[in-house]
Structures are given as C-alpha cells and as structure tokens.
Tab-separated table of C-alpha atoms and ligand atoms in Angstrom:
chain	number	residue	atom	x	y	z
X	1	MET	CA	-0.178	0.150	0.138
X	2	LEU	CA	0.944	3.769	-0.980
X	3	ASP	CA	0.954	6.171	1.905
X	4	LEU	CA	2.139	10.108	1.267
X	5	LYS	CA	3.678	12.550	3.795
X	6	LEU	CA	3.640	15.801	2.682
X	7	ASN	CA	6.379	18.220	3.671
X	8	LYS	CA	5.611	20.569	6.504
X	9	LEU	CA	5.081	23.746	4.372
X	10	ILE	CA	1.914	21.923	2.722
X	11	ASN	CA	-1.326	22.699	5.334
X	12	GLU	CA	-4.648	21.819	4.432
X	13	GLU	CA	-5.483	25.508	3.653
X	14	ILE	CA	-3.113	25.461	0.578
X	15	ILE	CA	-4.335	22.110	-0.273
X	16	SER	CA	-8.116	23.407	-0.461
X	17	SER	CA	-6.918	26.653	-2.068
X	18	TYR	CA	-6.329	24.347	-5.147
X	19	GLN	CA	-9.933	22.417	-5.050
X	20	ASP	CA	-11.964	24.224	-7.679
X	21	GLN	CA	-8.794	23.886	-10.192
X	22	VAL	CA	-7.851	20.373	-9.033
X	23	ILE	CA	-11.739	19.246	-10.027
X	24	SER	CA	-11.989	20.947	-13.436
X	25	ILE	CA	-8.461	19.463	-14.466
X	26	ASP	CA	-9.953	16.108	-12.983
X	27	LYS	CA	-12.674	16.436	-15.366
X	28	MET	CA	-10.338	17.292	-18.419
X	29	ILE	CA	-8.110	14.205	-17.666
X	30	LYS	CA	-11.363	11.860	-17.516
X	31	ASN	CA	-13.357	13.721	-20.415
X	32	LYS	CA	-10.283	13.956	-22.682
X	33	THR	CA	-10.736	17.511	-22.999
X	34	GLY	CA	-7.640	19.213	-22.393
X	35	LEU	CA	-4.293	19.953	-24.298
X	36	GLY	CA	-2.716	16.868	-25.941
X	37	SER	CA	-5.966	14.977	-25.085
X	38	ASP	CA	-5.494	12.690	-27.845
X	39	PHE	CA	-2.715	11.080	-25.637
X	40	LEU	CA	-4.745	10.056	-22.304
X	41	GLY	CA	-5.345	6.039	-23.397
X	42	TRP	CA	-2.960	5.495	-20.299
X	43	VAL	CA	-5.866	6.980	-18.184
X	44	ASP	CA	-7.945	3.824	-18.589
X	45	TRP	CA	-5.766	1.546	-19.942
X	46	PRO	CA	-5.649	-0.557	-16.621
X	47	ILE	CA	-9.019	-1.571	-17.577
X	48	ASN	CA	-9.201	-1.539	-21.174
X	49	TYR	CA	-5.645	-3.177	-22.015
X	50	ASP	CA	-5.915	-5.523	-24.372
X	51	LYS	CA	-6.547	-9.202	-22.562
X	52	ASP	CA	-5.572	-11.139	-25.858
X	53	GLU	CA	-2.586	-9.230	-26.033
X	54	LEU	CA	-1.750	-9.920	-22.750
X	55	ARG	CA	-2.420	-13.470	-22.960
X	56	ARG	CA	0.200	-13.894	-26.090
X	57	ILE	CA	2.717	-11.531	-24.211
X	58	LYS	CA	2.803	-14.043	-21.411
X	59	LYS	CA	2.615	-17.014	-23.779
X	60	ASP	CA	5.945	-15.532	-26.137
X	61	ALA	CA	7.709	-14.613	-22.926
X	62	GLN	CA	7.436	-17.912	-21.419
X	63	TYR	CA	9.024	-19.390	-24.719
X	64	VAL	CA	11.806	-16.693	-24.535
X	65	ARG	CA	12.610	-18.050	-21.008
X	66	ASP	CA	12.628	-21.349	-21.854
X	67	ASN	CA	14.845	-20.906	-25.303
X	68	PHE	CA	17.274	-18.086	-24.618
X	69	GLU	CA	20.069	-17.450	-22.154
X	70	VAL	CA	19.745	-13.399	-22.763
X	71	LEU	CA	16.689	-10.956	-23.530
X	72	VAL	CA	18.271	-7.559	-25.194
X	73	VAL	CA	15.725	-4.685	-24.695
X	74	CYS	CA	16.259	-2.383	-27.688
X	75	GLY	CA	14.634	1.346	-27.046
X	76	ILE	CA	15.157	4.891	-25.683
X	77	GLY	CA	13.202	6.872	-23.423
X	78	GLY	CA	9.714	5.976	-22.819
X	79	SER	CA	10.696	2.785	-24.772
X	80	TYR	CA	12.507	1.412	-22.014
X	81	LEU	CA	12.870	2.958	-18.795
X	82	GLY	CA	9.584	1.729	-17.648
X	83	ALA	CA	10.957	-1.599	-18.378
X	84	ARG	CA	14.151	-1.435	-16.981
X	85	SER	CA	13.321	0.333	-13.801
X	86	ALA	CA	10.549	-2.340	-13.244
X	87	ILE	CA	13.238	-5.379	-13.654
X	88	GLU	CA	15.733	-3.667	-11.653
X	89	ALA	CA	13.457	-2.567	-8.573
X	90	LEU	CA	11.801	-6.149	-8.709
X	91	LYS	CA	14.728	-8.133	-9.341
X	92	GLY	CA	17.603	-6.379	-7.641
X	93	LEU	CA	20.790	-5.571	-9.452
X	94	LYS	CA	22.716	-9.057	-9.108
X	95	SER	CA	19.669	-11.403	-10.177
X	96	PRO	CA	20.265	-14.849	-10.400
X	97	ASP	CA	17.472	-15.298	-12.710
X	98	LYS	CA	17.982	-17.804	-15.997
X	99	LEU	CA	17.201	-15.234	-18.085
X	100	GLU	CA	19.572	-12.102	-18.372
X	101	ILE	CA	18.310	-8.744	-19.633
X	102	ILE	CA	20.513	-6.189	-20.930
X	103	PHE	CA	19.718	-2.881	-22.612
X	104	MET	CA	20.642	-1.691	-26.068
X	105	GLY	CA	19.318	1.242	-28.080
X	106	GLN	CA	19.541	3.990	-25.496
X	107	THR	CA	22.720	4.883	-27.093
X	108	PHE	CA	25.332	5.846	-29.602
X	109	SER	CA	28.558	5.079	-27.498
X	110	PRO	CA	30.834	3.027	-29.334
X	111	ASN	CA	32.284	1.483	-26.359
X	112	TYR	CA	29.090	0.025	-24.914
X	113	ILE	CA	27.766	-1.200	-28.079
X	114	ALA	CA	30.874	-2.859	-29.053
X	115	GLN	CA	31.153	-4.397	-25.783
X	116	ALA	CA	27.267	-5.563	-25.472
X	117	LEU	CA	28.027	-7.363	-29.053
X	118	ASP	CA	30.895	-8.699	-28.145
X	119	TYR	CA	29.144	-10.073	-25.063
X	120	LEU	CA	26.007	-11.430	-27.143
X	121	ARG	CA	28.227	-13.093	-29.709
X	122	ASP	CA	28.583	-16.671	-28.134
X	123	LYS	CA	24.941	-16.163	-26.567
X	124	LYS	CA	21.665	-17.524	-27.223
X	125	PHE	CA	19.730	-14.077	-27.204
X	126	ALA	CA	16.469	-12.648	-28.490
X	127	VAL	CA	15.767	-9.082	-28.868
X	128	ASN	CA	12.220	-6.996	-27.887
X	129	VAL	CA	12.723	-4.156	-30.118
X	130	ILE	CA	10.676	-1.173	-28.982
X	131	SER	CA	9.740	2.355	-31.022
X	132	LYS	CA	6.681	3.718	-31.265
X	133	SER	CA	7.946	6.034	-34.432
X	134	GLY	CA	9.989	2.911	-35.855
X	135	THR	CA	12.837	5.754	-36.633
X	136	THR	CA	14.591	6.507	-33.378
X	137	THR	CA	18.285	6.721	-34.413
X	138	GLU	CA	19.871	5.066	-31.258
X	139	THR	CA	17.284	2.203	-31.388
X	140	SER	CA	17.450	1.815	-35.064
X	141	ILE	CA	21.220	1.428	-35.166
X	142	SER	CA	21.715	-0.975	-32.407
X	143	PHE	CA	18.479	-3.096	-33.789
X	144	ARG	CA	20.212	-3.214	-37.320
X	145	LEU	CA	23.506	-4.530	-35.288
X	146	LEU	CA	21.430	-6.678	-33.290
X	147	LYS	CA	19.515	-8.358	-36.553
X	148	GLN	CA	22.546	-8.901	-38.435
X	149	LEU	CA	24.696	-10.370	-35.481
X	150	LEU	CA	21.400	-13.206	-35.179
X	151	GLU	CA	21.482	-13.724	-39.019
X	152	SER	CA	25.228	-14.441	-38.770
X	153	LYS	CA	24.545	-17.836	-36.478
X	154	ASN	CA	20.989	-18.576	-37.205
X	155	THR	CA	18.682	-19.657	-39.987
X	156	LYS	CA	15.988	-17.380	-41.044
X	157	GLU	CA	13.201	-19.253	-39.214
X	158	GLU	CA	15.399	-18.868	-36.045
X	159	VAL	CA	15.799	-15.421	-36.473
X	160	LYS	CA	12.201	-14.664	-37.058
X	161	LYS	CA	11.543	-16.514	-33.483
X	162	ALA	CA	14.431	-14.694	-31.782
X	163	ILE	CA	12.857	-11.051	-32.588
X	164	TYR	CA	9.914	-9.324	-30.905
X	165	ALA	CA	8.678	-5.910	-31.886
X	166	THR	CA	6.720	-3.230	-29.939
X	167	THR	CA	5.772	-0.514	-32.359
X	168	ASP	CA	2.412	1.341	-33.397
X	169	LYS	CA	-0.340	-0.798	-34.794
X	170	ASN	CA	-0.701	0.323	-38.162
X	171	LYS	CA	2.443	2.683	-39.173
X	172	GLY	CA	6.072	3.452	-38.772
X	173	ALA	CA	9.134	1.709	-40.100
X	174	LEU	CA	9.351	-1.332	-37.530
X	175	ARG	CA	5.542	-2.079	-38.071
X	176	LYS	CA	6.584	-2.587	-41.894
X	177	LEU	CA	9.834	-4.179	-41.151
X	178	SER	CA	7.825	-6.553	-38.738
X	179	ASP	CA	5.371	-7.479	-41.037
X	180	ILE	CA	7.411	-8.366	-44.051
X	181	GLU	CA	9.762	-10.268	-41.701
X	182	GLY	CA	6.716	-11.859	-39.969
X	183	TYR	CA	8.245	-11.077	-36.344
X	184	SER	CA	6.054	-11.553	-33.473
X	185	THR	CA	4.741	-7.971	-32.795
X	186	TYR	CA	2.856	-6.021	-29.648
X	187	VAL	CA	1.192	-2.656	-30.098
X	188	LEU	CA	1.860	0.522	-28.368
X	189	PRO	CA	-1.249	2.203	-28.695
X	190	SER	CA	-1.612	5.213	-30.683
X	191	ASP	CA	-3.205	7.311	-28.202
X	192	ILE	CA	-0.393	6.426	-25.456
X	193	GLY	CA	3.144	8.186	-25.407
X	194	GLY	CA	6.533	6.905	-24.591
X	195	ARG	CA	6.651	7.625	-21.275
X	196	TYR	CA	3.638	6.901	-20.156
X	197	SER	CA	3.471	3.390	-21.577
X	198	VAL	CA	5.230	1.394	-18.944
X	199	LEU	CA	1.714	-0.563	-18.249
X	200	THR	CA	1.303	-1.565	-21.930
X	201	ALA	CA	3.382	-3.890	-24.196
X	202	VAL	CA	6.310	-1.582	-23.880
X	203	GLY	CA	6.854	-2.726	-20.089
X	204	LEU	CA	5.103	-5.901	-20.007
X	205	PHE	CA	6.689	-8.255	-22.507
X	206	PRO	CA	10.118	-7.468	-21.051
X	207	LEU	CA	8.630	-7.920	-17.627
X	208	ALA	CA	6.916	-11.072	-18.454
X	209	CYS	CA	10.343	-12.130	-19.725
X	210	ALA	CA	11.628	-11.593	-16.388
X	211	GLY	CA	9.335	-13.608	-14.878
X	212	ILE	CA	7.396	-10.784	-13.200
X	213	ASP	CA	4.019	-10.850	-12.099
X	214	VAL	CA	2.480	-8.845	-14.732
X	215	ASP	CA	-1.271	-9.325	-13.508
X	216	ALA	CA	-0.650	-8.101	-10.233
X	217	MET	CA	1.054	-4.953	-11.768
X	218	LEU	CA	-1.693	-4.080	-13.717
X	219	LEU	CA	-4.143	-4.823	-10.713
X	220	GLY	CA	-1.750	-2.411	-8.621
X	221	ALA	CA	-2.397	0.215	-11.302
X	222	LYS	CA	-6.286	-0.540	-11.518
X	223	GLU	CA	-6.522	-0.152	-7.903
X	224	ALA	CA	-4.743	3.236	-8.096
X	225	ARG	CA	-6.673	4.509	-10.761
X	226	ASP	CA	-9.896	3.523	-8.631
X	227	VAL	CA	-8.903	5.241	-5.502
X	228	ILE	CA	-7.671	8.327	-7.402
X	229	GLN	CA	-11.005	8.763	-9.626
X	230	LYS	CA	-12.966	8.219	-6.210
X	231	THR	CA	-11.561	10.165	-3.527
X	232	PRO	CA	-11.742	13.799	-3.023
X	233	LEU	CA	-8.699	16.039	-2.978
X	234	LYS	CA	-8.881	16.279	1.020
X	235	GLU	CA	-7.884	12.708	0.881
X	236	ASN	CA	-6.682	12.105	-2.468
X	237	LYS	CA	-2.611	11.490	-2.016
X	238	CYS	CA	-1.984	11.530	-5.763
X	239	TYR	CA	-3.562	14.856	-6.324
X	240	GLN	CA	-2.042	16.452	-3.265
X	241	TYR	CA	1.353	15.414	-4.169
X	242	ALA	CA	0.431	17.244	-7.528
X	243	VAL	CA	-0.538	20.145	-5.639
X	244	MET	CA	2.546	20.456	-3.553
X	245	ARG	CA	4.809	20.378	-6.543
X	246	ASP	CA	3.030	23.285	-7.976
X	247	TYR	CA	2.830	25.049	-4.773
X	248	MET	CA	7.009	24.482	-4.365
X	249	TYR	CA	7.367	25.645	-7.956
X	250	ARG	CA	5.743	28.645	-7.073
X	251	HIS	CA	7.366	29.461	-3.775
X	252	ASP	CA	11.242	29.440	-5.099
X	253	LYS	CA	12.069	25.725	-4.888
X	254	PRO	CA	12.423	24.864	-8.826
X	255	VAL	CA	14.280	21.590	-8.320
X	256	GLU	CA	12.828	18.122	-7.020
X	257	MET	CA	14.759	15.729	-5.935
X	258	TYR	CA	13.594	12.056	-6.016
X	259	VAL	CA	15.438	9.788	-3.118
X	260	THR	CA	15.550	6.439	-2.546
X	261	TYR	CA	17.348	4.127	-0.148
X	262	GLU	CA	17.883	1.524	-2.452
X	263	PRO	CA	20.277	1.441	-5.191
X	264	GLN	CA	17.819	-0.908	-7.429
X	265	MET	CA	15.530	1.843	-7.629
X	266	SER	CA	18.047	4.129	-9.249
X	267	GLN	CA	16.194	3.518	-12.749
X	268	ILE	CA	13.108	4.252	-10.818
X	269	SER	CA	14.312	8.036	-10.605
X	270	GLU	CA	15.329	7.991	-13.900
X	271	TRP	CA	11.670	6.913	-15.333
X	272	LEU	CA	10.440	10.048	-13.170
X	273	LYS	CA	13.080	12.151	-14.454
X	274	GLN	CA	11.663	11.464	-17.790
X	275	LEU	CA	8.164	11.337	-16.910
X	276	PHE	CA	8.148	15.008	-15.183
X	277	GLY	CA	10.901	16.358	-17.233
X	278	GLU	CA	9.469	15.862	-20.518
X	279	SER	CA	5.975	16.258	-19.662
X	280	GLU	CA	6.875	19.403	-17.824
X	281	GLY	CA	9.878	21.162	-19.082
X	282	LYS	CA	8.541	23.826	-21.725
X	283	GLU	CA	7.447	27.429	-22.496
X	284	GLN	CA	10.302	28.129	-19.688
X	285	LYS	CA	8.257	26.371	-17.027
X	286	GLY	CA	8.534	23.335	-14.759
X	287	LEU	CA	10.335	21.982	-11.670
X	288	TYR	CA	13.584	20.360	-12.397
X	289	PRO	CA	13.891	16.747	-11.370
X	290	GLY	CA	16.632	15.418	-10.281
X	291	SER	CA	17.622	12.156	-8.164
X	292	ALA	CA	19.674	10.569	-5.512
X	293	THR	CA	20.431	7.457	-3.929
X	294	PHE	CA	20.840	7.363	-0.018
X	295	SER	CA	22.914	6.842	1.903
X	296	THR	CA	25.573	6.404	-1.009
X	297	ASP	CA	24.879	10.277	-2.346
X	298	LEU	CA	24.779	11.553	0.889
X	299	HIS	CA	28.721	11.311	0.671
X	300	SER	CA	28.666	13.634	-2.505
X	301	LEU	CA	25.419	15.700	-2.784
X	302	GLY	CA	24.583	15.792	0.958
X	303	GLN	CA	26.828	18.887	2.055
X	304	PHE	CA	24.931	20.547	-0.890
X	305	ILE	CA	21.581	19.383	0.148
X	306	GLN	CA	22.015	20.516	3.651
X	307	GLU	CA	23.956	23.903	3.221
X	308	GLY	CA	23.951	24.611	-0.737
X	309	THR	CA	21.657	27.381	-2.502
X	310	PRO	CA	17.993	26.437	-1.219
X	311	LEU	CA	16.638	25.892	-4.223
X	312	LEU	CA	15.472	22.045	-3.931
X	313	PHE	CA	12.786	19.837	-2.269
X	314	GLU	CA	12.966	15.982	-1.554
X	315	THR	CA	10.479	13.235	-2.613
X	316	ILE	CA	11.507	10.011	-0.844
X	317	ILE	CA	10.451	6.950	-1.954
X	318	LYS	CA	10.594	4.663	1.021
X	319	ILE	CA	10.152	0.764	0.908
X	320	LEU	CA	9.199	-0.542	4.536
X	321	SER	CA	10.353	-4.015	4.128
X	322	PRO	CA	13.016	-4.898	2.105
X	323	HIS	CA	13.294	-8.436	0.221
X	324	GLN	CA	16.174	-9.804	1.895
X	325	ASP	CA	18.404	-8.879	5.032
X	326	VAL	CA	21.580	-9.264	6.492
X	327	ILE	CA	22.497	-9.203	10.116
X	328	ILE	CA	25.510	-7.459	11.033
X	329	PRO	CA	28.163	-9.904	12.718
X	330	PHE	CA	29.976	-10.056	16.111
X	331	ASP	CA	33.485	-9.261	16.150
X	332	GLU	CA	35.472	-10.032	18.878
X	333	GLY	CA	38.279	-7.603	18.383
X	334	ASN	CA	35.688	-4.604	17.452
X	335	LEU	CA	38.665	-2.404	15.963
X	336	ASP	CA	36.080	-1.200	13.599
X	337	GLY	CA	33.858	-0.285	16.728
X	338	LEU	CA	30.987	-1.849	15.351
X	339	ASN	CA	30.096	-4.033	17.861
X	340	TYR	CA	27.415	-1.906	19.176
X	341	ILE	CA	25.035	-2.866	16.358
X	342	ALA	CA	26.162	-6.464	16.034
X	343	GLY	CA	23.196	-8.563	16.020
X	344	LYS	CA	21.008	-5.611	14.090
X	345	ASN	CA	19.976	-6.240	10.482
X	346	LEU	CA	20.861	-3.335	7.636
X	347	ALA	CA	17.130	-2.961	7.357
X	348	TYR	CA	17.180	-1.232	10.890
X	349	VAL	CA	20.624	0.908	10.088
X	350	ASN	CA	19.028	1.719	6.777
X	351	GLN	CA	15.734	2.900	8.372
X	352	LYS	CA	17.808	4.985	10.826
X	353	ALA	CA	20.061	6.439	8.324
X	354	PHE	CA	16.262	7.564	6.443
X	355	GLU	CA	15.180	9.129	10.013
X	356	GLY	CA	18.428	10.763	10.874
X	357	THR	CA	18.713	12.397	7.153
X	358	LEU	CA	14.946	13.561	7.144
X	359	LYS	CA	15.385	15.308	10.298
X	360	ALA	CA	18.945	17.034	9.179
X	361	HIS	CA	17.624	17.941	5.887
X	362	GLU	CA	14.369	19.627	7.186
X	363	ASP	CA	16.163	21.310	9.957
X	364	GLY	CA	18.322	22.570	7.144
X	365	GLY	CA	15.160	24.159	5.499
X	366	VAL	CA	14.903	21.240	2.713
X	367	PRO	CA	11.036	20.632	2.513
X	368	CYS	CA	11.062	16.783	2.600
X	369	ASN	CA	7.665	14.402	1.390
X	370	VAL	CA	8.049	10.900	2.101
X	371	ILE	CA	6.215	8.402	-0.040
X	372	TYR	CA	5.723	4.995	1.987
X	373	LEU	CA	5.409	1.812	0.108
X	374	ASP	CA	4.592	-1.291	2.554
X	375	LYS	CA	6.964	-3.525	-0.010
X	376	LEU	CA	8.340	-3.174	-3.126
X	377	ASP	CA	6.383	-6.084	-5.512
X	378	ALA	CA	4.828	-6.104	-9.024
X	379	TYR	CA	1.340	-4.731	-7.281
X	380	ASN	CA	2.834	-1.899	-5.556
X	381	LEU	CA	5.182	-0.878	-8.285
X	382	GLY	CA	2.202	-0.823	-10.978
X	383	TYR	CA	0.218	1.161	-8.137
X	384	LEU	CA	3.298	3.613	-7.946
X	385	PHE	CA	3.673	3.955	-12.143
X	386	TYR	CA	-0.164	5.008	-12.295
X	387	PHE	CA	0.044	6.976	-8.963
X	388	PHE	CA	2.989	9.286	-10.605
X	389	MET	CA	1.425	9.224	-14.127
X	390	ARG	CA	-1.498	10.590	-13.051
X	391	ALA	CA	0.022	13.010	-10.607
X	392	CYS	CA	2.113	14.115	-13.693
X	393	ALA	CA	-0.775	15.217	-15.599
X	394	MET	CA	-2.587	17.014	-13.104
X	395	SER	CA	0.640	18.342	-11.804
X	396	ALA	CA	1.421	19.556	-15.704
X	397	TYR	CA	-1.952	20.894	-16.359
X	398	LEU	CA	-1.548	23.049	-13.241
X	399	LEU	CA	1.337	24.539	-15.032
X	400	ASP	CA	-0.809	25.064	-18.200
X	401	VAL	CA	1.405	23.066	-20.632
X	402	ASN	CA	0.604	20.086	-22.648
X	403	PRO	CA	1.858	16.921	-20.580
X	404	PHE	CA	2.227	14.330	-23.847
X	405	ASN	CA	4.411	16.386	-26.341
X	406	GLN	CA	8.163	17.268	-26.196
X	407	PRO	CA	8.759	19.791	-28.869
X	408	GLY	CA	12.078	20.444	-27.604
X	409	VAL	CA	13.755	17.107	-27.983
X	410	GLU	CA	13.485	17.372	-31.931
X	411	VAL	CA	15.951	20.228	-31.931
X	412	TYR	CA	19.311	18.018	-31.064
X	413	LYS	CA	17.765	15.772	-33.662
X	414	LYS	CA	17.585	18.002	-36.194
X	415	ASN	CA	21.127	19.438	-35.879
X	416	MET	CA	22.564	15.853	-35.956
X	417	PHE	CA	20.740	14.885	-38.655
X	418	HIS	CA	22.023	17.598	-40.735
X	419	LEU	CA	25.668	16.943	-39.044
X	420	LEU	CA	25.274	13.411	-40.080
X	421	GLY	CA	23.988	14.633	-43.679
X	422	LYS	CA	20.825	12.820	-43.893
X	423	LYS	CA	18.687	14.159	-46.920
X	424	GLY	CA	16.372	16.937	-45.983
X	425	PHE	CA	17.875	18.188	-43.006
L	1	PA5	O1	8.057	9.768	-23.940
L	1	PA5	C1	8.561	9.811	-25.462
L	1	PA5	O2	7.533	9.911	-25.903
L	1	PA5	C2	9.695	9.511	-25.683
L	1	PA5	O3	10.855	9.433	-24.920
L	1	PA5	C3	10.063	8.346	-26.442
L	1	PA5	O4	9.473	7.235	-25.597
L	1	PA5	C4	11.102	8.048	-26.970
L	1	PA5	O5	11.634	9.303	-27.532
L	1	PA5	C5	11.213	6.739	-28.117
L	1	PA5	O6	10.576	6.986	-29.141
L	1	PA5	P1	10.346	5.827	-30.013
L	1	PA5	O7	9.360	5.202	-29.058
L	1	PA5	O8	9.140	6.397	-31.314
L	1	PA5	O9	11.339	5.200	-30.544
C-alpha cells in the first residue's frame, strides 16, 4: 500500500485553495478535453488493456524464458525506462534469474555497443525492439546490428523466432519491417505516449520475460486509478502530491529531488525524471527533476543538500520491508567499533539513516515529502507507476502546459541529422 506524508510547508488550507482547479483538471483528464487529449489512452488502460495481447505476451515470454539465455531490450526514453526500472527494482541488480536481460538502443556509445555485441556473440539471445515511431536513430542502429548478429549465426526461421517488436499498430518503419519479416509484434497504442507506456506491451513483455507477475502490476495500477478517481482532494494523495509540486514551484523551489534508499530503484528515479521532465519542462516552465540514492549520495551531494543554494525539495520513496536482509556480525576484536550494532540487521540501519537524514534536511530547511510503500512488489510498483503518471498529468495541467508532447527534443535531432548528412536536414 502507498502512503504519502507531505512536507511541513503544505497545510490543509493550501491544499483546499487548489480545490476548484483540481476538480476542473480532473474532469479534463477523464473527459479527454485538455491539451494533448489525444494521448490520454493510459488513463483507463488498467481496465481497457488488450486481454488477448496480454495472453500472447505471457505465452511468448515463457518461450523466451525457455529458449534463450539473454533478452536484449532495445529502445530509448519511454520505450525502455519503464521496463528497465521495474526489472531492476523487482529483481535486484544481481539477479540470479536464468534469463539475463540487457539493454541496448539507448545510446550511440561505441564502447557500450561494441562491448554488448561482443558479449552476445556466443550467447543464445532474443531481442525485444521497442519503438513507437520506428525511426529513433539510437534504437534503429542497435537493432540493425543485433539483427545482423542474429542472422550471422541462425537460420531465417530462428531469427524470426528471436525477434519481438513493440510498435505502432499500423504505421512506422518498424511496423513495416516486422510485417515483411514476420516478427511477433505487440502494440504501443497510438493514444499513449512513450513515457506513459510502461503498463502496455512496452513494459509488460520485458517484465513477463523477467518472470514478473504482470497481472499483479496491472491490478496495482487499476487500484490506483480507482482510488484516485473516487477520492476527493482532501484525501487524494496523488492530487495532493501534484498540488504540493505546484506550490513548491511557485515558492522558489524549482528543483525536485527524487530520493530512494535502494540502489536497485535508481532507474525508477530515471523513469520519474523522464516522466516529469519531458511532460512539464516547456514554455520556460517546470520543476527540474533530479535524483539521488541515499545513503550513497549523502557522501557526495549531502553537503549541497544540507547547506548549498536552497533551491530544492525532496520526494523520498521509502520501502518499509526489504526483500532480503543481512545481520551485522559480532567481531571479537571490534577494531572497527561496530559491535554496538552487532546483531542488528541492515534494514534497521538503513531505516535509522533515513530518519536521521530526514531530520537533518528538514532542520536545514529542505522540504521533504515521503512516499511510503510497504514492500517493493509488482502490485505496488503498478500502483506507483499509475500514481505518478496521473500526478504528472495533473501537475502539468496546473502549469498550463501540454503534458504529452516534447517539441524541444526535436532540436538536437535536427542538428545531428544535418551534421550526419541526412537528406532533408
Ligand atoms: O516519451 C516519449 O515519447 C519519448 O521518450 C519516446 O519514448 C522516445 O523518444 C522513443 O521514441 P520511439 O518509441 O518512437 O522510438
């Protein structure tokens, strides 16, 4: 279950001053009447998702698990961060699972790509290429290389069985290629943008391949949707979170720092940074989303957070029960002086680090919000993903920007294409 404790600057009076705005924006989201309303397919997706496709996803995922050593998820931005963040959060960073999952298509780095291809050369691998447009250059280059590597060591039929494409239902280069080559395909619905697509096949196929309970994840998202839709602002954690963000933005706190105490959640922060950064950062507006993993980053950023330019507030995602735990052993010599906590587990120490840091930062004038999750499982993660997507839409509409476009991203592409000599640029 999810709970939210807002920072001390936010009181009932502030929340209720947003009441009318929140009600009217909520109507806009439900009735699809706001800016970018063609991209609100994710709102009812937890109940409207394609049940036949989900059955096929689970069946194909089992085939991948039974027949391959590695799955390469090839995509960028919204076409990969959801899957990566959920797989790492739920399976950990050193998963012993029989199917290894690696990521490509998110970089031009020759070092990264060459090393990944070398690693795959002697492995039995499958590829899930994910691209709504089918023309994203990072993804297309990696996919071309992966396809050629597969073709160099497999029959045409084996290659076909090793490639799974997630793309638009009818259009785009990847759709065309998949139809010609006969790949298994899944759909990224045309009314759902990349950064709101984690609960579609974009996230669900790689997650199912990782052995994650995708039904539980959709159920968690459905529960979040139901709760958000029926709860008035006074008790609505999701919309209160959006209101808090707006208030901070308008009161000289232009940076939100997402904080976790679990390294395996660092990609959740990356997903959040994309979701909020791309949805809100336009028309010279929006909070800058940053992230940190504590206590690790307390030894690097901690000084700035405590005493530097007072521009940020924190949103901490705190997991109450870890998957696993370790007891600190007793040591006869006690030269490291740790015997005072011998016999305690690391969850206890991590909790005390959280409590001590929260107090230090609040005392230092850094507003801190805490989202509590009882545990990190597929259900809670589905809930969390939906919670943040809905909060993001509310928050962007409070800023009066379109949450579903990203016009600024095109500028670097145009310059790069011109420099690369692409026709028409
Ligand atoms: O959120 C978004 O829309 C973007 O981050 C896209 O997901 C990203 O640019 C990849 O696009 P595509 O799926 O077309 O390859």
